[in-house]
Short mmCIF file of C-alpha atoms in Angstrom, two decimals:
data_model
loop_
_atom_site.label_atom_id
_atom_site.label_comp_id
_atom_site.label_asym_id
_atom_site.label_seq_id
_atom_site.Cartn_x
_atom_site.Cartn_y
_atom_site.Cartn_z
CA UNK E 1 -0.07 0.04 -0.16
CA UNK E 2 2.76 2.44 0.58
CA UNK E 3 4.12 2.05 -2.80
CA UNK E 4 0.90 2.69 -4.31
CA UNK E 5 0.31 5.83 -1.93
CA UNK E 6 3.85 6.91 -3.02
CA UNK E 7 3.01 6.52 -6.68
CA UNK E 8 -0.41 8.52 -6.16
CA UNK E 9 1.55 11.49 -4.56
CA UNK E 10 4.00 11.41 -7.36
CA UNK E 11 1.13 11.88 -9.69
CA UNK E 12 -0.33 14.53 -7.65
CA UNK E 13 2.81 16.28 -7.60
CA UNK E 14 3.34 16.48 -11.30
CA UNK E 15 -0.35 17.37 -12.23
CA UNK E 16 0.21 20.19 -9.76
CA UNK E 17 2.76 21.63 -12.11
CA UNK E 18 -0.05 21.74 -14.92
CA UNK E 19 -2.22 23.53 -12.54
CA UNK E 20 0.33 25.95 -11.64
CA UNK E 21 0.42 27.20 -15.17
CA UNK E 22 -3.24 28.85 -14.32
CA UNK E 23 -3.15 29.36 -10.74
CA UNK E 24 -0.73 31.65 -8.90
CA UNK E 25 -1.43 29.95 -5.59
CA UNK E 26 -0.51 26.67 -7.12
CA UNK E 27 2.69 28.29 -8.91
CA UNK E 28 3.88 29.28 -5.29
CA UNK E 29 3.02 25.55 -3.87
CA UNK E 30 5.42 24.19 -6.66
CA UNK E 31 8.24 26.56 -6.92
CA UNK E 32 8.40 27.21 -3.27
CA UNK E 33 9.07 23.19 -2.76
CA UNK E 34 11.45 23.06 -5.20
CA UNK E 35 13.70 25.45 -3.20
CA UNK E 36 13.39 23.46 -0.06
CA UNK E 37 16.39 21.00 -0.73
CA UNK E 38 18.81 23.90 -1.69
CA UNK E 39 17.73 25.67 1.43
CA UNK E 40 18.38 22.51 3.67
CA UNK E 41 21.82 22.04 2.33
CA UNK E 42 23.16 25.70 2.56
CA UNK E 43 21.71 26.11 6.26
CA UNK E 44 22.03 22.81 8.16
CA UNK E 45 25.45 22.18 9.82
CA UNK E 46 26.38 18.66 11.09
CA UNK E 47 26.31 19.50 14.54
CA UNK E 48 22.70 21.61 14.76
CA UNK E 49 20.19 19.99 17.09
CA UNK E 50 17.03 20.49 15.24
CA UNK E 51 13.21 20.54 16.54
CA UNK E 52 10.97 20.16 13.52
CA UNK E 53 7.36 21.55 13.78
CA UNK E 54 4.85 21.17 10.77
CA UNK E 55 1.79 22.89 10.24
CA UNK E 56 -0.87 23.22 7.51
CA UNK E 57 -1.62 26.89 7.10
CA UNK E 58 -2.19 29.94 9.21
CA UNK E 59 -4.54 28.36 11.63
CA UNK E 60 -2.35 25.54 12.43
CA UNK E 61 0.43 28.06 12.88
CA UNK E 62 -1.47 30.13 15.38
CA UNK E 63 -1.95 26.96 17.25
CA UNK E 64 2.09 26.23 17.04
CA UNK E 65 3.32 29.54 17.92
CA UNK E 66 3.02 29.24 21.79
CA UNK E 67 5.05 26.02 21.85
CA UNK E 68 7.63 27.49 19.64
CA UNK E 69 7.92 30.43 21.84
CA UNK E 70 8.39 28.22 25.08
CA UNK E 71 11.06 26.00 23.27
CA UNK E 72 12.81 28.98 22.17
CA UNK E 73 13.13 29.89 26.13
CA UNK E 74 13.52 26.47 27.26
CA UNK E 75 15.88 25.15 24.26
CA UNK E 76 18.26 27.91 23.27
CA UNK E 77 20.79 25.78 22.02
CA UNK E 78 18.50 23.89 19.63
CA UNK E 79 17.32 25.34 16.40
CA UNK E 80 13.68 25.38 15.07
CA UNK E 81 12.65 24.48 11.49
CA UNK E 82 8.92 25.14 10.84
CA UNK E 83 7.17 23.62 7.58
CA UNK E 84 4.23 24.71 5.97
CA UNK E 85 1.95 22.65 3.42
CA UNK E 86 -0.18 25.56 2.16
CA UNK E 87 1.14 28.72 0.35
CA UNK E 88 -1.39 30.64 2.14
CA UNK E 89 0.25 30.03 5.52
CA UNK E 90 3.93 30.11 4.12
CA UNK E 91 3.83 33.23 2.30
CA UNK E 92 2.61 35.31 5.31
CA UNK E 93 4.67 33.86 7.70
CA UNK E 94 8.05 33.07 5.68
CA UNK E 95 9.91 35.81 7.56
CA UNK E 96 8.94 35.10 11.15
CA UNK E 97 11.72 35.13 13.54
CA UNK E 98 10.19 32.08 15.58
CA UNK E 99 12.09 29.60 13.61
CA UNK E 100 15.50 29.50 12.45
CA UNK E 101 14.25 28.05 9.05
CA UNK E 102 10.75 28.38 7.69
CA UNK E 103 10.12 26.12 4.40
CA UNK E 104 7.35 24.27 2.51
CA UNK E 105 7.23 20.69 3.53
CA UNK E 106 8.13 18.50 0.46
CA UNK E 107 5.57 16.23 -1.04
CA UNK E 108 4.96 13.12 1.15
CA UNK E 109 6.99 10.75 -1.03
CA UNK E 110 9.24 7.96 0.35
CA UNK E 111 12.46 9.78 -1.17
CA UNK E 112 11.49 13.10 -0.09
CA UNK E 113 10.72 12.09 3.54
CA UNK E 114 14.13 10.18 3.93
CA UNK E 115 16.02 13.37 2.14
CA UNK E 116 14.37 15.66 4.75
CA UNK E 117 14.98 13.63 7.74
CA UNK E 118 18.61 12.88 6.69
CA UNK E 119 19.31 16.55 6.53
CA UNK E 120 17.82 17.70 9.45
CA UNK E 121 17.73 14.44 11.82
CA UNK E 122 15.56 16.15 14.41
CA UNK E 123 15.30 15.29 17.75
CA UNK E 124 11.66 15.89 17.79
CA UNK E 125 9.15 16.36 15.59
CA UNK E 126 5.80 18.08 16.29
CA UNK E 127 3.16 17.83 13.94
CA UNK E 128 -0.26 20.29 14.51
CA UNK E 129 -3.64 19.40 14.45
CA UNK E 130 -4.76 17.18 11.37
CA UNK E 131 -1.78 16.87 9.58
CA UNK E 132 -1.03 13.27 9.10
CA UNK E 133 1.54 12.33 6.39
CA UNK E 134 2.33 8.60 6.24
CA UNK E 135 5.78 8.59 4.68
CA UNK E 136 7.01 11.40 6.90
CA UNK E 137 5.58 9.56 9.60
CA UNK E 138 6.96 6.04 8.89
CA UNK E 139 10.42 7.29 8.28
CA UNK E 140 10.29 8.98 11.90
CA UNK E 141 9.25 5.73 13.56
CA UNK E 142 12.05 4.00 11.87
CA UNK E 143 14.40 6.48 13.26
CA UNK E 144 12.77 6.37 16.66
CA UNK E 145 12.57 10.22 16.71
CA UNK E 146 9.92 11.28 19.28
CA UNK E 147 6.87 12.69 17.44
CA UNK E 148 3.84 14.34 18.98
CA UNK E 149 0.45 15.57 17.66
CA UNK E 150 -0.83 18.59 19.13
CA UNK E 151 -4.01 20.35 19.31
CA UNK E 152 -5.50 17.44 17.44
CA UNK E 153 -9.31 16.61 17.39
CA UNK E 154 -10.77 13.47 15.93
CA UNK E 155 -14.22 12.83 14.58
CA UNK E 156 -15.88 9.35 13.39
CA UNK E 157 -16.11 11.13 9.88
CA UNK E 158 -12.37 10.87 9.49
CA UNK E 159 -10.73 8.18 7.49
CA UNK E 160 -8.96 6.30 10.65
CA UNK E 161 -12.46 5.39 11.97
CA UNK E 162 -13.68 3.76 8.35
CA UNK E 163 -13.48 0.35 7.58
CA UNK E 164 -11.17 1.08 4.45
CA UNK E 165 -8.84 3.27 6.64
CA UNK E 166 -6.42 0.95 7.84
CA UNK E 167 -3.56 2.43 6.03
CA UNK E 168 -4.02 5.62 7.59
CA UNK E 169 -4.82 4.01 10.88
CA UNK E 170 -1.05 2.61 10.94
CA UNK E 171 0.31 5.86 10.48
CA UNK E 172 -1.04 7.13 13.72
CA UNK E 173 1.36 4.25 15.56
CA UNK E 174 4.13 6.95 14.63
CA UNK E 175 3.15 9.16 17.13
CA UNK E 176 4.78 9.30 20.64
CA UNK E 177 1.79 10.99 22.17
CA UNK E 178 -1.20 12.70 21.13
CA UNK E 179 -2.56 16.04 22.54
CA UNK E 180 -6.18 16.17 21.83
CA UNK E 181 -8.52 18.99 22.41
CA UNK E 182 -11.49 17.24 23.87
CA UNK E 183 -12.63 13.80 25.58
CA UNK E 184 -14.50 12.43 22.41
CA UNK E 185 -11.17 12.52 20.32
CA UNK E 186 -9.41 10.89 23.34
CA UNK E 187 -12.01 8.18 23.19
CA UNK E 188 -11.97 7.73 19.44
CA UNK E 189 -8.04 7.32 19.71
CA UNK E 190 -8.17 4.78 22.76
CA UNK E 191 -10.83 2.49 20.60
CA UNK E 192 -8.00 2.07 18.00
CA UNK E 193 -5.72 1.01 20.85
CA UNK E 194 -4.09 4.43 21.71
CA UNK E 195 -3.26 4.86 25.41
CA UNK E 196 -0.78 7.53 24.84
CA UNK E 197 -3.44 10.12 24.69
CA UNK E 198 -3.80 13.27 26.84
CA UNK E 199 -6.80 15.74 26.68
CA UNK E 200 -4.87 19.07 26.85
CA UNK E 201 -7.03 21.40 24.83
CA UNK E 202 -6.39 23.76 22.35
CA UNK E 203 -3.11 25.66 22.47
CA UNK E 204 -4.85 28.49 20.49
CA UNK E 205 -6.39 29.75 23.70
CA UNK E 206 -2.93 30.40 25.01
CA UNK E 207 -2.05 32.08 21.90
CA UNK E 208 -5.20 34.57 21.84
CA UNK E 209 -4.52 35.03 25.56
CA UNK E 210 -1.14 36.66 24.75
CA UNK E 211 -2.81 39.13 22.69
CA UNK E 212 -4.23 41.02 25.64
CA UNK E 213 -1.07 41.40 27.13
CA UNK E 214 0.22 43.14 24.15
CA UNK E 215 0.16 46.90 23.24
CA UNK E 216 -2.88 47.16 20.95
CA UNK E 217 -3.22 50.82 20.77
CA UNK E 218 -3.51 52.23 16.90
CA UNK E 219 -3.59 56.01 16.40
CA UNK E 220 -5.83 55.48 13.60
CA UNK E 221 -8.63 53.56 15.26
CA UNK E 222 -8.34 56.30 18.22
CA UNK E 223 -9.13 58.85 15.58
CA UNK E 224 -11.76 56.84 13.83
CA UNK E 225 -13.73 55.53 16.63
CA UNK E 226 -13.57 58.28 19.22
CA UNK E 227 -16.37 57.50 21.53
CA UNK E 228 -18.70 55.68 19.13
CA UNK E 229 -19.93 52.21 19.18
CA UNK E 230 -17.74 50.09 16.83
CA UNK E 231 -18.51 46.83 14.93
CA UNK E 232 -15.51 45.09 13.53
CA UNK E 233 -16.24 42.56 10.64
CA UNK E 234 -12.68 40.67 9.91
CA UNK E 235 -11.89 38.13 7.19
CA UNK E 236 -15.11 38.56 5.24
CA UNK E 237 -15.94 37.50 1.95
CA UNK E 238 -18.49 38.58 -0.68
CA UNK E 239 -21.33 36.71 1.17
CA UNK E 240 -20.57 38.47 4.52
CA UNK E 241 -20.11 41.95 2.78
CA UNK E 242 -23.33 42.04 0.99
CA UNK E 243 -24.96 41.11 4.31
CA UNK E 244 -22.92 43.81 6.06
CA UNK E 245 -22.96 46.69 3.54
CA UNK E 246 -27.07 46.15 3.41
CA UNK E 247 -27.28 47.00 7.37
CA UNK E 248 -24.44 49.59 7.03
CA UNK E 249 -26.61 51.64 4.25
CA UNK E 250 -29.78 51.09 6.55
CA UNK E 251 -28.59 51.69 9.86
CA UNK E 252 -29.50 55.20 11.62
CA UNK E 253 -27.42 54.38 14.59
CA UNK E 254 -24.30 56.26 15.63
CA UNK E 255 -22.08 53.35 15.07
CA UNK E 256 -18.46 53.05 13.47
CA UNK E 257 -17.82 50.06 11.07
CA UNK E 258 -14.54 48.45 10.28
CA UNK E 259 -14.41 46.06 7.33
CA UNK E 260 -11.19 43.63 6.95
CA UNK E 261 -11.96 41.42 4.15
CA UNK E 262 -10.13 38.41 3.33
CA UNK E 263 -9.28 39.57 -0.04
CA UNK E 264 -7.37 43.06 -0.42
CA UNK E 265 -7.24 43.01 -4.11
CA UNK E 266 -7.94 46.71 -5.12
CA UNK E 267 -10.68 45.76 -7.73
CA UNK E 268 -12.30 43.75 -4.59
CA UNK E 269 -11.84 46.74 -2.27
CA UNK E 270 -13.27 49.14 -4.54
CA UNK E 271 -16.06 46.62 -5.19
CA UNK E 272 -16.99 47.10 -1.29
CA UNK E 273 -16.83 51.02 -1.28
CA UNK E 274 -19.02 50.93 -4.29
CA UNK E 275 -21.63 48.99 -2.35
CA UNK E 276 -21.99 51.42 0.60
CA UNK E 277 -23.74 54.61 0.79
CA UNK E 278 -21.88 56.02 3.91
CA UNK E 279 -18.72 58.03 4.17
CA UNK E 280 -15.86 55.56 3.77
CA UNK E 281 -11.95 55.82 3.94
CA UNK E 282 -9.45 53.23 3.23
CA UNK E 283 -6.46 52.35 5.42
CA UNK E 284 -4.15 53.01 2.60
CA UNK E 285 -5.80 56.29 1.99
CA UNK E 286 -4.96 57.80 5.42
CA UNK E 287 -2.54 60.67 5.77
CA UNK E 288 -1.17 62.39 8.95
CA UNK E 289 -3.37 64.78 10.26
CA UNK E 290 -6.65 63.46 8.71
CA UNK E 291 -9.90 63.84 10.62
CA UNK E 292 -10.90 60.23 10.71
CA UNK E 293 -13.86 60.86 12.68
CA UNK E 294 -15.70 62.08 9.85
CA UNK E 295 -16.27 58.71 8.53
CA UNK E 296 -18.36 55.98 8.96
CA UNK E 297 -16.85 53.15 7.56
CA UNK E 298 -13.27 52.33 7.43
CA UNK E 299 -11.83 49.34 4.91
CA UNK E 300 -8.84 47.95 6.05
CA UNK E 301 -6.86 46.94 2.81
CA UNK E 302 -3.65 45.38 4.34
CA UNK E 303 -2.95 42.61 6.62
CA UNK E 304 -1.32 42.28 10.00
CA UNK E 305 -3.75 44.62 11.87
CA UNK E 306 -6.88 42.74 12.65
CA UNK E 307 -6.10 41.35 15.68
CA UNK E 308 -5.27 44.98 17.10
CA UNK E 309 -8.33 46.49 15.72
CA UNK E 310 -10.71 43.97 17.45
CA UNK E 311 -9.60 45.61 20.43
CA UNK E 312 -11.36 48.43 19.71
CA UNK E 313 -14.65 46.60 18.56
CA UNK E 314 -17.94 46.47 20.67
CA UNK E 315 -19.10 43.88 18.59
CA UNK E 316 -17.27 41.64 16.15
CA UNK E 317 -18.49 39.72 12.59
CA UNK E 318 -16.08 37.09 11.41
CA UNK E 319 -16.33 35.89 8.07
CA UNK E 320 -16.28 32.82 6.27
CA UNK E 321 -19.56 30.84 7.56
CA UNK E 322 -21.61 32.02 4.43
CA UNK E 323 -18.66 30.96 2.54
CA UNK E 324 -15.59 28.61 2.17
CA UNK E 325 -15.23 28.29 6.01
CA UNK E 326 -15.38 30.00 9.22
CA UNK E 327 -12.39 32.10 10.04
CA UNK E 328 -10.72 32.75 13.63
CA UNK E 329 -13.24 33.63 16.06
CA UNK E 330 -11.09 33.25 19.19
CA UNK E 331 -9.32 36.60 18.24
CA UNK E 332 -12.14 38.72 19.02
CA UNK E 333 -13.83 36.64 21.57
CA UNK E 334 -10.64 37.26 23.82
CA UNK E 335 -11.61 40.80 24.02
CA UNK E 336 -14.75 39.98 25.92
CA UNK E 337 -17.46 41.00 23.04
CA UNK E 338 -20.18 39.60 21.35
CA UNK E 339 -19.04 37.64 18.11
CA UNK E 340 -21.56 37.24 15.07
CA UNK E 341 -20.98 34.46 12.53
CA UNK E 342 -22.76 32.88 9.52
CA UNK E 343 -24.51 29.44 9.61
CA UNK E 344 -21.85 27.22 8.84
CA UNK E 345 -19.78 26.80 11.61
CA UNK E 346 -19.78 23.43 12.42
CA UNK E 347 -16.27 21.38 12.72
CA UNK E 348 -15.09 24.43 14.78
CA UNK E 349 -15.17 23.20 18.40
CA UNK E 350 -14.77 26.86 19.86
CA UNK E 351 -17.43 28.22 17.69
CA UNK E 352 -19.73 25.50 18.45
CA UNK E 353 -18.97 25.50 22.16
CA UNK E 354 -19.73 28.89 22.14
CA UNK E 355 -22.83 29.08 19.88
CA UNK E 356 -24.20 26.60 22.55
CA UNK E 357 -23.20 29.09 25.57
CA UNK E 358 -24.78 32.08 23.38
CA UNK E 359 -21.48 34.18 23.31
CA UNK E 360 -20.94 33.54 19.58
CA UNK E 361 -24.49 34.23 17.63
CA UNK E 362 -24.97 32.61 14.36
CA UNK E 363 -27.54 34.06 11.86
CA UNK E 364 -28.99 32.42 9.00
CA UNK E 365 -29.77 35.69 6.61
CA UNK E 366 -29.86 39.54 6.70
CA UNK E 367 -32.93 39.94 8.56
CA UNK E 368 -31.53 37.73 11.51
CA UNK E 369 -28.31 39.77 11.57
CA UNK E 370 -30.24 42.92 11.25
CA UNK E 371 -32.24 42.22 14.24
CA UNK E 372 -29.41 40.79 16.27
CA UNK E 373 -26.89 43.70 15.29
CA UNK E 374 -29.75 46.39 16.49
CA UNK E 375 -30.43 44.35 20.04
CA UNK E 376 -26.50 44.37 20.44
CA UNK E 377 -26.33 48.06 19.91
CA UNK E 378 -29.28 49.27 21.88
CA UNK E 379 -28.99 47.00 24.77
CA UNK E 380 -25.85 47.63 26.64
CA UNK E 381 -26.52 45.07 29.28
CA UNK E 382 -27.48 42.38 27.06
CA UNK E 383 -24.21 43.00 24.64
CA UNK E 384 -21.80 43.20 27.66
CA UNK E 385 -23.45 39.89 29.12
CA UNK E 386 -22.93 38.14 25.84
CA UNK E 387 -19.06 39.42 25.48
CA UNK E 388 -18.41 37.98 28.98
CA UNK E 389 -19.59 34.51 27.93
CA UNK E 390 -16.62 34.47 25.14
CA UNK E 391 -13.80 35.86 27.87
CA UNK E 392 -14.86 33.54 30.51
CA UNK E 393 -14.89 30.49 28.04
CA UNK E 394 -11.37 31.32 27.02
CA UNK E 395 -9.81 31.86 30.30
CA UNK E 396 -11.45 28.36 31.41
CA UNK E 397 -9.50 26.72 28.46
CA UNK E 398 -5.89 28.14 28.86
CA UNK E 399 -3.09 25.74 29.71
CA UNK E 400 -2.61 23.57 26.72
CA UNK E 401 1.12 24.82 25.98
CA UNK E 402 2.40 23.77 29.57
CA UNK E 403 1.28 20.58 29.11
CA UNK E 404 2.94 19.79 25.81
CA UNK E 405 5.79 21.21 27.22
CA UNK E 406 5.64 19.23 30.31
CA UNK E 407 6.27 16.12 28.13
CA UNK E 408 8.85 17.55 25.91
CA UNK E 409 11.03 18.11 28.92
CA UNK E 410 10.92 14.34 29.46
CA UNK E 411 12.23 13.85 25.93
CA UNK E 412 14.97 16.69 25.25
#
């Protein structure tokens, strides 16, 4: 079966070369992987002691950050290599200083896995959440390299628990220890015979808790918000923006609106702007001395500011649940504010939990959104009570990183 899998991966790799001719994202995916070997050859020295962390994309990166920071502090003589699967993660974080090397993970072939591990010979490998690559895991096990799966979450829908999933089930045997988010994941792994499982929670709670301690002031937000209520809509897609623009145009409330779309291409930003009848300014247009208080809507046409902007929100809207998939709801929730999302949030544990607790409110359509937002704007007590649910939930779920580090201390 390994040979068949290896052949399929190779065929996929070559087919992606064709897709790359028509897709910018896939071009990055292919070209970036071609550079990994030369980077390893030039940057890895014989006496280096490496710890390897692999993540899929940005969401998993955020889960890995608290662990990377703690490893840096606890093991300064070790070097860290961070690999990404997705261009949307790598291209944003490739210049991060959290790791000594940040690379694309070569495709999961037998030869690539052997070559990669021959180059690094890591003392520890850490995979985040869902990343299960059979050839890499097989090689790690053969070399007796301790391997952890962190912030993992399992469900019966996954291939590991299907009658035809024996090949992928065997890959799980490579993990020295599983750190899972919930009791159900632990029970599922135990049903496969794995006893090396700890319910540690999700390291993202540790990550977002750090946001409260950082310096979040932004001069332009001070000038824009003044003493008004503020709705911050983050990572929005066109489906979200239609709903938001309709509310903004009809609103008679003294509310400021910040829109931070997922796509910041000029044509898309202009389309959003044209849909709004209120006074609008884009972040890229702001000049020193501008009186931003005269604008009703601020469109954030850049990346890297959203986390701090959420600190100014009285209510947040997180996009994606009307479109391709819900974005990060914990970043606004940590500030103790209500969060509104669309209807497709299933599979996102923190969203499911907070919808049940009513700290996050899911709406099905524009009418529900309008009614809910009006209530949150007009009823201060309801708004604060809803936000406190989110704040308390995050406080109750911190601590996963220390549990992971406790095991790492027994390995290194």
